[in-house]
XYZ file of C-alpha atoms in Angstrom:
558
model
C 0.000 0.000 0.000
C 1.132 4.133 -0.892
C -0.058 6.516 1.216
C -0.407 10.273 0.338
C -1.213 12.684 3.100
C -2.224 16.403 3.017
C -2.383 18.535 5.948
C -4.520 21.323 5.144
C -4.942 24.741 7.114
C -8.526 25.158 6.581
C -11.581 22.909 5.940
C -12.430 24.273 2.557
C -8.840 23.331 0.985
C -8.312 20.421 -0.855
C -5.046 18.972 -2.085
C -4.959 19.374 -6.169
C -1.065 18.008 -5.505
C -2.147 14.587 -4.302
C -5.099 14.365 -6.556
C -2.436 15.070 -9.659
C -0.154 12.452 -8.330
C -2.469 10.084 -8.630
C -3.976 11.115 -11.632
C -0.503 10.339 -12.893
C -0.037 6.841 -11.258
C -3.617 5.653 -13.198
C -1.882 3.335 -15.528
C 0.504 2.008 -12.908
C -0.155 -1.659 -11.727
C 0.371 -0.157 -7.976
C -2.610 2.484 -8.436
C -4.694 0.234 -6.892
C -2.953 0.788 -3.567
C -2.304 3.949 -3.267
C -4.543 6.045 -0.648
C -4.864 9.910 0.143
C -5.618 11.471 3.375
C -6.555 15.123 3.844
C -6.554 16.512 6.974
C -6.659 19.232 9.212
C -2.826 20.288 10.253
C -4.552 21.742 13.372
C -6.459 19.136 14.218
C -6.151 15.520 16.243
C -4.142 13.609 14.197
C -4.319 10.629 16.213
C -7.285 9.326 14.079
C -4.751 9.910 10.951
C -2.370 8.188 12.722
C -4.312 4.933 13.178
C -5.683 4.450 9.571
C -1.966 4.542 8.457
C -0.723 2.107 10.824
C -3.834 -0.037 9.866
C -3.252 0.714 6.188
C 0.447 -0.378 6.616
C 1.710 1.250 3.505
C 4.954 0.577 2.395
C 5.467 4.069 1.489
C 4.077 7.478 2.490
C 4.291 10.414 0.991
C 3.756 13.848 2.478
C 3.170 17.201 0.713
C 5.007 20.033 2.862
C 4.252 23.763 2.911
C 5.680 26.205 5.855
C 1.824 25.953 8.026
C 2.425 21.736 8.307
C 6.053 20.626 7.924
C 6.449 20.671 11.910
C 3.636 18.313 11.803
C 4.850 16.098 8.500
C 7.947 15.825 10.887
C 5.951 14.973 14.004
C 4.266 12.512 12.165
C 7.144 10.898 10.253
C 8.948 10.155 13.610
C 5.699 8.547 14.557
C 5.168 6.387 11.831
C 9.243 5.198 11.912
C 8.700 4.079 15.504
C 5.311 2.072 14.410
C 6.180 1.002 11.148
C 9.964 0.702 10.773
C 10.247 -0.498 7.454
C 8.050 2.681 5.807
C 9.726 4.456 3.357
C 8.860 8.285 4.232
C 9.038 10.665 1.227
C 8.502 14.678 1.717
C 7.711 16.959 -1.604
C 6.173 20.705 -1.652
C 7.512 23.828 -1.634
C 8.751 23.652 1.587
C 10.516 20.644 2.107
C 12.046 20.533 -1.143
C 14.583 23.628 -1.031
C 15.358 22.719 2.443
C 15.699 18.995 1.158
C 19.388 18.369 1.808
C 19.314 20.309 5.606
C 16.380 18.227 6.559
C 17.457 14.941 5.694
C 20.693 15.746 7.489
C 18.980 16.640 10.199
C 15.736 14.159 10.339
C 16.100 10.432 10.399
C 12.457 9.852 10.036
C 12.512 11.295 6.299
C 13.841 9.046 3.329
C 13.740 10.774 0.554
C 12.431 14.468 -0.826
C 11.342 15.365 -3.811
C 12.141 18.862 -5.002
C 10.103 20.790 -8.090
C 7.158 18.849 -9.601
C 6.089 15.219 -8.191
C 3.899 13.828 -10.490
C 6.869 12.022 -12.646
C 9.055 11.982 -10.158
C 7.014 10.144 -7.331
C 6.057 7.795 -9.961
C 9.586 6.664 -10.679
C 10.574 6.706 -6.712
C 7.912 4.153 -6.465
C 8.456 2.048 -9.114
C 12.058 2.368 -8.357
C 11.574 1.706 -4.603
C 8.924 -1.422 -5.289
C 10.121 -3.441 -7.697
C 14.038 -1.964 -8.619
C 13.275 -0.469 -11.617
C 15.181 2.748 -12.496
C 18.106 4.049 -10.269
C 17.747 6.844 -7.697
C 20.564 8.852 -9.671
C 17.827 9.142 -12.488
C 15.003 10.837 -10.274
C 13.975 14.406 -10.746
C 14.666 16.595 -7.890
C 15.204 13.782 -6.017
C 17.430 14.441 -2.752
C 18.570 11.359 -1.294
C 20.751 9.566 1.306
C 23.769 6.664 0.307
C 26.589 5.417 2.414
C 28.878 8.459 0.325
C 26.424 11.192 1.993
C 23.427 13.365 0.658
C 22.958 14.040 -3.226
C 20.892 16.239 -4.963
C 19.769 15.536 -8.512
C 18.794 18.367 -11.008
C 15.277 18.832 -11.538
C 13.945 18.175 -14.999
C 10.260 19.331 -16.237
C 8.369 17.527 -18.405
C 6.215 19.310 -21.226
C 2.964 19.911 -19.693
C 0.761 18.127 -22.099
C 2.050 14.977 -20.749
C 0.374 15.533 -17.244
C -3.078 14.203 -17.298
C -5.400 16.195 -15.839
C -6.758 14.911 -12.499
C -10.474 17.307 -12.831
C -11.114 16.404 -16.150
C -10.713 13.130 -15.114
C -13.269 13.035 -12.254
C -10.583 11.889 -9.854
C -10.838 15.779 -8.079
C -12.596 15.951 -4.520
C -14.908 18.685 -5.009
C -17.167 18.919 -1.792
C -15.402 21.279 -0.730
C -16.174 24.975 -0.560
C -13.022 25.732 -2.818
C -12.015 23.792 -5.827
C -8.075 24.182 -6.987
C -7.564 24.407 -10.691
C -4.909 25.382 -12.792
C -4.637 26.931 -16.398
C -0.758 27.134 -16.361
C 2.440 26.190 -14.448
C 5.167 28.504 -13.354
C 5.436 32.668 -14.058
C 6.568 35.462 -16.281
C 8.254 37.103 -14.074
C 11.112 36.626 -11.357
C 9.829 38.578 -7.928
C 13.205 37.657 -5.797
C 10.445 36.969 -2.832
C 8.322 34.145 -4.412
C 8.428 30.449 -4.702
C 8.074 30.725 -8.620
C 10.863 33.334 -9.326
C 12.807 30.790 -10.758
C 9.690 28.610 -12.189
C 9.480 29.134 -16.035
C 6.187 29.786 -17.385
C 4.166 27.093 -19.266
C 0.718 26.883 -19.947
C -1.593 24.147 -20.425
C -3.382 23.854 -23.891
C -6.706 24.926 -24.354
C -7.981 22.112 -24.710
C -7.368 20.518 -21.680
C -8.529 23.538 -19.753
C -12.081 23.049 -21.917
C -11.692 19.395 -20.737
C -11.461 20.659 -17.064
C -14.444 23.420 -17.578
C -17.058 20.416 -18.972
C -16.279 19.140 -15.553
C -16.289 21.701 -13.134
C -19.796 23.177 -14.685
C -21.557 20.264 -13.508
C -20.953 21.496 -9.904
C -23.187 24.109 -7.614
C -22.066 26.982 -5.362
C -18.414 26.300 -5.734
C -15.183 28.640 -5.836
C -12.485 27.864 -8.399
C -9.373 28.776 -7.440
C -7.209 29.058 -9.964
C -3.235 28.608 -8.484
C -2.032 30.361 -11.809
C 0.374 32.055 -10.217
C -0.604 34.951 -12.957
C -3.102 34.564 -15.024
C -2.337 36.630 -17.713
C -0.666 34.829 -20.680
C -1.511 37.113 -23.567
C -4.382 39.384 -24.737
C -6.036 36.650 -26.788
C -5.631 33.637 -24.726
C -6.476 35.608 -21.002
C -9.613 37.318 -22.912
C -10.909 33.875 -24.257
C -10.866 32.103 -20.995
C -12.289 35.362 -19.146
C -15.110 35.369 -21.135
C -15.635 31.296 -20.753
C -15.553 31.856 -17.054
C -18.482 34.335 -17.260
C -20.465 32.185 -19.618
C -20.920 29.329 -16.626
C -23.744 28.905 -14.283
C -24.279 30.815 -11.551
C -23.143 28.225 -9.514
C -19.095 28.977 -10.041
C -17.304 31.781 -9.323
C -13.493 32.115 -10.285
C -10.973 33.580 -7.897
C -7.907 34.603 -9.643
C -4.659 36.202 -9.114
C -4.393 39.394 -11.024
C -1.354 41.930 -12.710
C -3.281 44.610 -12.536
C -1.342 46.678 -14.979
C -2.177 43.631 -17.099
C -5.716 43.859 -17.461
C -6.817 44.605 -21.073
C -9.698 46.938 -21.944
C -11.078 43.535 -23.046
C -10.746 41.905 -19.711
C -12.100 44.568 -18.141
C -15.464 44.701 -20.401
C -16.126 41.236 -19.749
C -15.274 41.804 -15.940
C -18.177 44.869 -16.808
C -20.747 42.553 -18.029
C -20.383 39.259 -15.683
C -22.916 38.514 -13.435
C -22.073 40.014 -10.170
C -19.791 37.871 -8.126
C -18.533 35.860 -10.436
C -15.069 36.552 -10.019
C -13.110 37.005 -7.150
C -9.959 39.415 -7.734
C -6.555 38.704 -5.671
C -3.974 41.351 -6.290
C -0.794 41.535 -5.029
C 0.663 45.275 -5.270
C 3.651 43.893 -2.564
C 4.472 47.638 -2.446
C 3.987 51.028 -4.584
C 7.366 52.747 -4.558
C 9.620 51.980 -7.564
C 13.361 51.730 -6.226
C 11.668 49.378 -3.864
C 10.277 47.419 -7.009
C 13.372 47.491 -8.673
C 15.207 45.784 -5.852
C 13.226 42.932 -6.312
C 13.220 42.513 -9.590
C 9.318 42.918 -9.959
C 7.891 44.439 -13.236
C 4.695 47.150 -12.739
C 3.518 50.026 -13.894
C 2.072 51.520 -10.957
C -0.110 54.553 -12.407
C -1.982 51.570 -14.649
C -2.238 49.233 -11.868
C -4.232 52.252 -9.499
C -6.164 53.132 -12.444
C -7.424 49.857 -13.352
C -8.152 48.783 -9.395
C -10.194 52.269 -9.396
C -12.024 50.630 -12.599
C -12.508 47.352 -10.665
C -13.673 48.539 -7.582
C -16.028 51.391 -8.791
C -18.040 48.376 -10.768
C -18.857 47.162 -7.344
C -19.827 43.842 -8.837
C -16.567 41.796 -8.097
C -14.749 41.277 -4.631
C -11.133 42.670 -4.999
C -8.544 41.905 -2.302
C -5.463 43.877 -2.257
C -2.030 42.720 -0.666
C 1.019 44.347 0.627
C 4.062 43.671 2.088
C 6.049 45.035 4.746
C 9.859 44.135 4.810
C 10.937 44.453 1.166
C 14.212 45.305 0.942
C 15.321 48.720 1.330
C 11.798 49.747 1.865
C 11.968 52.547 4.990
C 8.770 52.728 7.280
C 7.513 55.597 5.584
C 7.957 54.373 2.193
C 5.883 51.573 3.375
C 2.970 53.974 5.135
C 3.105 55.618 2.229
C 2.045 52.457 0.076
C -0.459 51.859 2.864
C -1.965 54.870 2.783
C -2.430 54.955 -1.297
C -3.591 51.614 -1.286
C -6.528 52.085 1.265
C -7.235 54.956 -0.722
C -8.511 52.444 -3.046
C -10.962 51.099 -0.556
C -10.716 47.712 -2.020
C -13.048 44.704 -0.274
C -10.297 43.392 1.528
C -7.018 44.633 2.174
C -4.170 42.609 3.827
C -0.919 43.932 4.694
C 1.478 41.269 5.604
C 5.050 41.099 6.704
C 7.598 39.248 4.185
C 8.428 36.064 4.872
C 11.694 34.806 3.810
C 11.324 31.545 1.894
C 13.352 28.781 1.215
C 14.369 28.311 -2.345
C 13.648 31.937 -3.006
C 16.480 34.569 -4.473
C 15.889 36.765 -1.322
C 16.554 33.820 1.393
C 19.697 34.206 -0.485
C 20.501 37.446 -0.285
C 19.349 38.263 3.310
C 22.665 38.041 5.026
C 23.810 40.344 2.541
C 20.946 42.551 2.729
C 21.761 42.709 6.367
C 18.149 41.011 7.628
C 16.930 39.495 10.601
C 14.232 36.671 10.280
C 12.489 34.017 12.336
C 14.623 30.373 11.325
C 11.671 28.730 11.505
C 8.403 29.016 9.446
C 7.159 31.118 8.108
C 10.393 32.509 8.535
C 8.793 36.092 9.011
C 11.661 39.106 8.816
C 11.789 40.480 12.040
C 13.962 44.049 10.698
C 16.380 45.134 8.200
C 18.625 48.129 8.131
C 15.990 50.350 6.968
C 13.268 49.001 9.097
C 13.714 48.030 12.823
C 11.827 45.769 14.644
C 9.641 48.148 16.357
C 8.881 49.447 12.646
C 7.765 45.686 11.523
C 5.559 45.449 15.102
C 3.980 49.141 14.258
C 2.864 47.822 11.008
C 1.872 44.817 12.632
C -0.696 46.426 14.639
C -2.086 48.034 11.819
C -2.521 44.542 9.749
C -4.796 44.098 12.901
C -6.705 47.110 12.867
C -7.383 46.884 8.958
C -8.902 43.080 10.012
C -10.812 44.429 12.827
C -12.183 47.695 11.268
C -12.326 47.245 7.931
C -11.651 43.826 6.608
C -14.457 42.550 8.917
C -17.056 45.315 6.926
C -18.154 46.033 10.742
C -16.931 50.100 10.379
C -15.849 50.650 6.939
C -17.753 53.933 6.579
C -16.678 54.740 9.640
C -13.080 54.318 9.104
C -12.961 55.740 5.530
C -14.944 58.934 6.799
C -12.755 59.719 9.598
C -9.336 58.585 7.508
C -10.554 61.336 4.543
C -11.951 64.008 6.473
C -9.586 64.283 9.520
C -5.935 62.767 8.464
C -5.719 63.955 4.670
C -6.400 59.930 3.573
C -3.247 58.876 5.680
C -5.142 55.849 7.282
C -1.774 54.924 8.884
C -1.765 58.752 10.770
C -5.247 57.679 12.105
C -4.135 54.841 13.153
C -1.502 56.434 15.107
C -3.866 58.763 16.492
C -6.460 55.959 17.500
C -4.131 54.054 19.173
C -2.721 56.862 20.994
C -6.418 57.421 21.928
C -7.297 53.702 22.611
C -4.130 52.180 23.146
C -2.200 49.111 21.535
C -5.024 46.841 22.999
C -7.475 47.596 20.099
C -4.990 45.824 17.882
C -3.825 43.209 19.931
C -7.158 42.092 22.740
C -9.793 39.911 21.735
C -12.301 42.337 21.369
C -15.950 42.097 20.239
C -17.829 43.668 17.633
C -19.973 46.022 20.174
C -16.658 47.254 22.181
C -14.687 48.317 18.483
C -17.739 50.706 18.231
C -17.488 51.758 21.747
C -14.057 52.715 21.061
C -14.465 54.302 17.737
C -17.605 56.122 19.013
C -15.134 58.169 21.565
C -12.439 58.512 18.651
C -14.611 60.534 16.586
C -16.287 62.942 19.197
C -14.137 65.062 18.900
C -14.470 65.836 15.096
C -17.718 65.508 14.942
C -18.451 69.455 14.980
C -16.625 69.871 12.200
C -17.542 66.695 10.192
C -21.345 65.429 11.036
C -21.537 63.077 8.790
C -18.939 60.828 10.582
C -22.292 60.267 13.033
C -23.892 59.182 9.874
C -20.885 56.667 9.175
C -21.282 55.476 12.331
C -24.712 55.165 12.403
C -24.973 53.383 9.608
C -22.375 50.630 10.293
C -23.639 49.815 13.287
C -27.114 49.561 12.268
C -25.672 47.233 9.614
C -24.042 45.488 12.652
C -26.960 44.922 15.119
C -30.272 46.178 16.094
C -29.694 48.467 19.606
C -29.445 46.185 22.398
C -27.971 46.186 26.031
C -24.167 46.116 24.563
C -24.736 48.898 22.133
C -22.814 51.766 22.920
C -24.661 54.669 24.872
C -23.870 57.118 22.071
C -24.959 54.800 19.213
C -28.534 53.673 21.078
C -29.217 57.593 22.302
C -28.719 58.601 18.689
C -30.665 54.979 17.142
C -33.889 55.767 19.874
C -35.912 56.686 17.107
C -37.738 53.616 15.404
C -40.930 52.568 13.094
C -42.616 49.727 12.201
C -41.589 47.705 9.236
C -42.765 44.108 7.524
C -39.923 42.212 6.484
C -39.537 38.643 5.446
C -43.399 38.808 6.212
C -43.093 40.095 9.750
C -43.206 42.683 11.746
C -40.593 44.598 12.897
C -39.445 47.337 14.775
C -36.729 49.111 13.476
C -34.474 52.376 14.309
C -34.405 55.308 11.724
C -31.168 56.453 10.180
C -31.227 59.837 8.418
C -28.797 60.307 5.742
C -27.917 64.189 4.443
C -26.320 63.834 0.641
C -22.923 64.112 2.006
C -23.594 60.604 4.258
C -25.039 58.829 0.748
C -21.744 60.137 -0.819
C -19.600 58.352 1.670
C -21.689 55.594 1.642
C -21.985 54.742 -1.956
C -18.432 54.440 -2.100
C -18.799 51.203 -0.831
C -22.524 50.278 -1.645
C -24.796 51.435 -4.444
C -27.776 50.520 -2.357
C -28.904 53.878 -1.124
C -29.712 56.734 -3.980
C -30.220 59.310 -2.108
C -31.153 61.401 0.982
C -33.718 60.464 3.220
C -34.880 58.270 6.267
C -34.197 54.348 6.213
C -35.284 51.786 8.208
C -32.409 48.824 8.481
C -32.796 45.173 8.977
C -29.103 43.549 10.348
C -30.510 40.350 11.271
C -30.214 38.773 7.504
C -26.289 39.803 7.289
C -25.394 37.809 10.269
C -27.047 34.459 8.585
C -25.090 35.509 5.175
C -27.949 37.220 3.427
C -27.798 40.631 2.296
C -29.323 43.439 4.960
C -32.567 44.618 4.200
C -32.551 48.440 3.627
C -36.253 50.478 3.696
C -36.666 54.148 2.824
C -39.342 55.754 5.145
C -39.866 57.972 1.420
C -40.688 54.551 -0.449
């Protein structure tokens, strides 16, 4: 018997690695054996533990990235005191560039695979069962021999001769998230990424339409597409774009945008797609240019703001925006000042994370150079460099937080993008400051609930409310987006909510407060919703948001 195990971080991932690995090992008379488990890397593994003793597999195979190799080890050293005789092979991004350091250093590991595993896997297990091949002949393979540790070169096939597990039926797709991809590798060579040194090669057309045929039979999925970019030419991007939108309404497609990239063609059908159909990830990494020139990333950064203005003013499309603090050379106000244009974007979701220095990457080897300090162990995390100390990195921490807990969450967007625009010039990372001067460190670092945020963001803007009303409007409105006014609502927020009507919604009868919005509140507002036209009173139902369905809005006028 072959095990293949997966150790995922959430429930809605699935492992497309294992499933292609397989797909690969159809033909082979030891298919028949071979077994995957997928698991959660935070959960009890004990259960895990017992099917592969009971399975007694004569070789297991684990697929490492930097949130489960600690536990691929734990495991390993488990499985060698249980089952002596298992052969114990590691592959993934993680293990592999670290292959020749961790077999040095763990007995429990036989063999690592580094770069692709489909072909190579294959041949370890033929080579392992029945002596066919020699170990010298593997791809990527790292291995052990009574000379010492050897490393052999990795070789790619073309990708046309990787059958494709989805179009094949051989995918597990009951989970939230389905992983797909159109292409392998990337155009371009960030020095901070996995694929910098991954050529690009994509997979033909007809295989993808192969894949579609099968993924349109399924309801109220995600596809994720792992493209790493999914741009590949005018033509080719345009044609699948518009194939995407052409599915039910039962897929969306979450992909991983250039944004200087997107054609006035990709864009139209973006235009025209029914709402929610794609899901846009876009990784800006930073928006100063020596800072992109140091690592060796390619972007024209007026076309990239101009077409995330485009994508975000559709409001029909979730876009989420990432940054990254710790790029070389990058000084802490270089990087507030990326922070602050990028807010001023007021994408969906906005995550500012702090680099992490990867194995196998160019930058892991230029760090000591570059004079950095990092975490050894994952996800190796940079804790300063000469241009940014530590107690920069932890600043910027703390505002990661605050974008989760203010604005990520949706609980005071308005409320936020008000006060951010009308009292610190758009500097979000000044109000910040000022807020946590007013509030202290806690509000980014406690476990704090929804109702005692807008406690604390109620007593940040009193004092500029008498020159800017509408941030009670804001507020207002959030909350009452939030909750209905109950014993935890904050004194402020329920004096000001006290006024209420009755309502039918859903049927029934309700009471709900009265918000009254000047023109200036619907302008803030509709920078984020185009659900409210125009001045007036509103009635506003929470309750539906909190079990996923859209609030219910009422004008008093209507």
């Amino acid at each position: 018997m072959i095990a293949l195990v997966a150790l995922h971080a959430g429930y809605s991932h699935s492992s497309l690695a294992l499933q292609s690995i397989a797909a690969y090992a159809r033909p082979e008379p030891y298919y028949d054996r071979l077994r995957l488990f997928e698991v959660l890397v935070n959960s009890n593994h004990q259960p895990l533990l017992e099917a592969l003793v009971d399975l007694q597999p004569s070789i297991v195979g684990f697929s490492t990235y930097l949130w489960n190799i600690a536990a691929a080890i734990h495991l390993s050293k488990l499985l060698k005191q249980l089952l002596p005789d298992v052969v114990v092979v590691y592959g993934g991004p993680e293990a592999g560039p670290r292959g020749e350091a961790l077999l040095a250093q763990i007995s429990s590991v036989d063999f690592i695979i580094q770069g692709e595993g489909e072909v190579a896997f294959n041949d370890l297990v033929k080579c392992v069962l029945y002596g066919d091949g020699e170990l010298c002949n593997i791809s990527g393979l790292i291995y052990r021999d009574k000379d010492g540790i050897f490393s052999n070169p990795v070789k790619l096939v073309p990708v046309d001769e990787l059958p494709a597990p989805i179009a094949q039926g051989m995918v597990d797709t009951s989970r939230p998230l389905v992983y797909w991809e159109t292409s392998r590798g990337c155009p371009y060579k960030c020095t901070f990424c996995t694929s910098a040194t991954d050529r690009l090669r994509p997979f033909s057309m007809q295989r993808i339409e192969a894949d579609l045929k099968q993924l349109e039979r399924l309801e109220d999925k995600t596809i994720k597409l792992l493209d790493r970019s999914f741009h590949l030419g005018q033509e080719r991007s345009s044609q699948l774009l518009q194939r995407f939108a052409d599915t039910g309404s039962g897929l969306r497609f979450h992909l991983e945008l250039n944004p200087d990239r997107i054609s006035p063609q990709a864009m139209a059908i973006f235009a025209q797609a029914e709402p929610g159909k794609f899901q846009f990830e876009i990784g800006l990494q930073t928006l100063d240019e020596a800072v992109l020139d140091g690592i060796q990333r390619q972007m024209d950064i007026a076309k990239s703001l101009d077409n995330i203005r485009k994508l975000v003013a559709m409001r029909r499309h979730p876009v989420h925006l990432d940054l990254i603090v710790g790029l070389p050379g990058e000084t802490a106000e270089q990087c507030a000042a990326s922070l602050d244009s990028t807010f001023s974007l007021y994408p969906d979701h906005l995550q500012l994370g702090t680099l992490k220095l990867l194995p196998g990457t160019p930058l892991r080897d230029q760090a000591d150079t570059l004079g950095y300090r990092w975490d050894p162990d994952p996800p190796y995390e940079v804790l300063s460099h000469p241009q940014l100390s530590f107690a920069g990195i932890a600043r910027f921490k703390r505002y990661a937080e605050l974008l989760e807990r203010l604005w990520n969450s949706g609980h005071l967007r308005t409320s936020l993008a008000g006060v951010v625009e009308g009292c610190f010039e758009g500097s979000v990372s000044r109000c910040f400051d000022q807020l946590m001067r007013v509030s202290g460190a806690g509000l980014a670092r406690d476990n704090l609930q929804p109702d005692t945020l807008f406690e604390h963001m109620t007593g940040f803007i009193q004092p500029y409310l008498e020159r800017h009303p509408v941030l009670a409007e804001g507020l207002l409105w959030d909350y009452s987006h939030f909750s209905l006014v109950t014993g935890k609502t904050p004194a402020w927020i329920a004096a000001h909510l006290s006024e209420t009507a009755r309502f039918i919604v859903d049927g029934k009868p309700r009471r709900l407060p009265i918000i009254s919005l000047t023109e200036e509140g619907v302008e803030l507002i509709r920078r984020f919703s185009n659900r409210v036209e125009r001045a007036g009173r509103y009635g506003v139902w929470p309750m539906q948001h909190k079990k996923g369905k859209p609030v219910e809005i009422i004008s008093l006028e209507e």
